XYZ file of C-alpha atoms in Angstrom:
125
model
C 13.482 -12.929 -18.545
C 14.160 -9.946 -20.799
C 13.013 -11.856 -23.886
C 9.915 -13.169 -22.123
C 8.869 -9.722 -20.899
C 9.517 -8.226 -24.354
C 7.438 -10.953 -26.004
C 4.573 -10.769 -23.504
C 4.378 -6.978 -23.163
C 5.604 -5.799 -26.548
C 8.005 -3.449 -24.755
C 11.798 -3.684 -24.912
C 13.199 -2.974 -21.452
C 16.697 -4.092 -22.426
C 18.250 -6.358 -19.833
C 16.131 -6.600 -16.707
C 17.920 -5.171 -13.686
C 15.148 -5.377 -11.092
C 11.531 -6.230 -10.453
C 10.307 -4.036 -7.595
C 6.892 -4.553 -6.026
C 5.526 -1.052 -5.371
C 2.164 -1.928 -3.907
C 0.493 -5.015 -2.515
C -3.161 -5.577 -1.812
C -4.496 -6.753 1.532
C -3.977 -10.385 0.480
C -0.287 -9.758 -0.262
C -0.658 -9.827 -4.025
C 1.414 -7.367 -6.004
C -0.853 -4.846 -7.685
C 1.851 -2.466 -8.972
C 5.261 -3.697 -10.138
C 8.170 -1.593 -11.380
C 10.211 -3.261 -14.117
C 13.675 -1.738 -14.324
C 15.669 -2.444 -17.449
C 18.787 -1.080 -19.076
C 16.628 0.607 -21.752
C 13.406 1.472 -19.948
C 11.778 1.704 -16.533
C 8.045 1.236 -16.321
C 5.394 0.420 -13.761
C 2.759 -2.131 -14.640
C -0.294 -2.743 -12.636
C -3.322 -4.647 -11.938
C -2.625 -8.184 -10.942
C -3.608 -9.794 -14.238
C -1.169 -7.669 -16.249
C 1.649 -8.642 -13.881
C 0.747 -12.336 -14.120
C 0.558 -12.227 -17.921
C 3.811 -10.297 -18.350
C 6.014 -12.563 -16.222
C 5.023 -15.973 -17.594
C 4.741 -17.704 -20.991
C 1.116 -18.538 -20.112
C 0.272 -16.714 -16.874
C 1.408 -16.898 -13.273
C -1.081 -18.513 -10.925
C -0.868 -15.522 -8.604
C 0.891 -12.224 -8.085
C 1.505 -13.168 -4.449
C 5.247 -13.691 -4.792
C 8.599 -12.320 -3.717
C 11.477 -11.694 -6.117
C 15.065 -12.774 -5.468
C 18.103 -12.202 -7.667
C 20.071 -15.454 -7.873
C 22.989 -14.586 -10.143
C 24.640 -11.408 -11.408
C 27.227 -10.986 -14.151
C 30.419 -8.935 -13.826
C 28.493 -5.717 -14.569
C 26.037 -6.449 -11.756
C 23.175 -7.260 -14.107
C 21.017 -10.107 -12.810
C 21.183 -13.280 -14.853
C 18.490 -15.143 -12.937
C 15.460 -14.136 -10.918
C 13.515 -16.491 -8.673
C 9.867 -15.753 -7.999
C 8.702 -17.559 -4.872
C 4.943 -17.749 -4.810
C 2.443 -17.966 -2.019
C -0.193 -20.060 -3.736
C -2.529 -19.830 -6.650
C -5.992 -19.467 -5.283
C -8.116 -16.493 -4.443
C -6.163 -15.591 -1.322
C -8.995 -16.210 1.103
C -7.958 -19.567 2.559
C -9.743 -22.117 0.398
C -7.579 -24.547 -1.553
C -9.357 -25.098 -4.853
C -7.787 -28.511 -5.445
C -8.511 -29.614 -1.883
C -12.113 -28.464 -2.183
C -12.483 -30.288 -5.505
C -11.099 -33.483 -3.966
C -13.477 -33.210 -1.016
C -16.372 -32.756 -3.450
C -15.213 -35.754 -5.502
C -15.278 -37.809 -2.293
C -18.886 -36.801 -1.727
C -18.557 -34.009 0.839
C -21.286 -31.394 0.683
C -20.607 -27.745 -0.049
C -21.397 -26.985 3.603
C -18.836 -29.542 4.817
C -16.180 -28.176 2.464
C -16.765 -24.605 3.615
C -16.723 -25.692 7.275
C -13.393 -27.438 6.682
C -11.748 -24.281 5.315
C -13.680 -21.693 7.321
C -14.493 -23.286 10.698
C -17.043 -21.668 12.984
C -18.744 -19.775 10.170
C -22.333 -20.061 9.064
C -23.981 -20.144 5.689
C -27.099 -18.063 5.411
C -29.477 -17.274 2.613
C -29.382 -13.508 1.984
C -32.083 -13.177 -0.642
C-alpha cells in the first residue's frame, strides 16, 4: 500500500500505519481521509482524490470501511482490507441492473419505477 500511495500521490508517507476516515457525506462516502505514515501524516479530500490515491486505476467508490488484517512485530500494518459499499452514485440505482433492464427492452420509466417505486416523472421545463 505504501508504494501504491507513493506512486499515485507523489508523496512518500513511509510505511502506512493507518487510514482514518475523518468525514463522510450523507451517502456514506468518505470525503476526507487521513493517511498516517511513518514519515508523514496528511489529510486528502474530495472523493475523487481518495479513489485515485488508493487504487492503481481508481476505486469505484469512496464508500468503504478500512480494516487492518495483519501487523508486524512493530505493530505496523502489513495488510489493509477496504470493504466497499458499491460503485454507483449512492442513490439506489444499480447501473448494471438498469443497463440490463434496458437491454431487455424496458423503458426508462419502467427502470426508474423498479428502483424508485411510488415516484413520478414529471417534465419541469
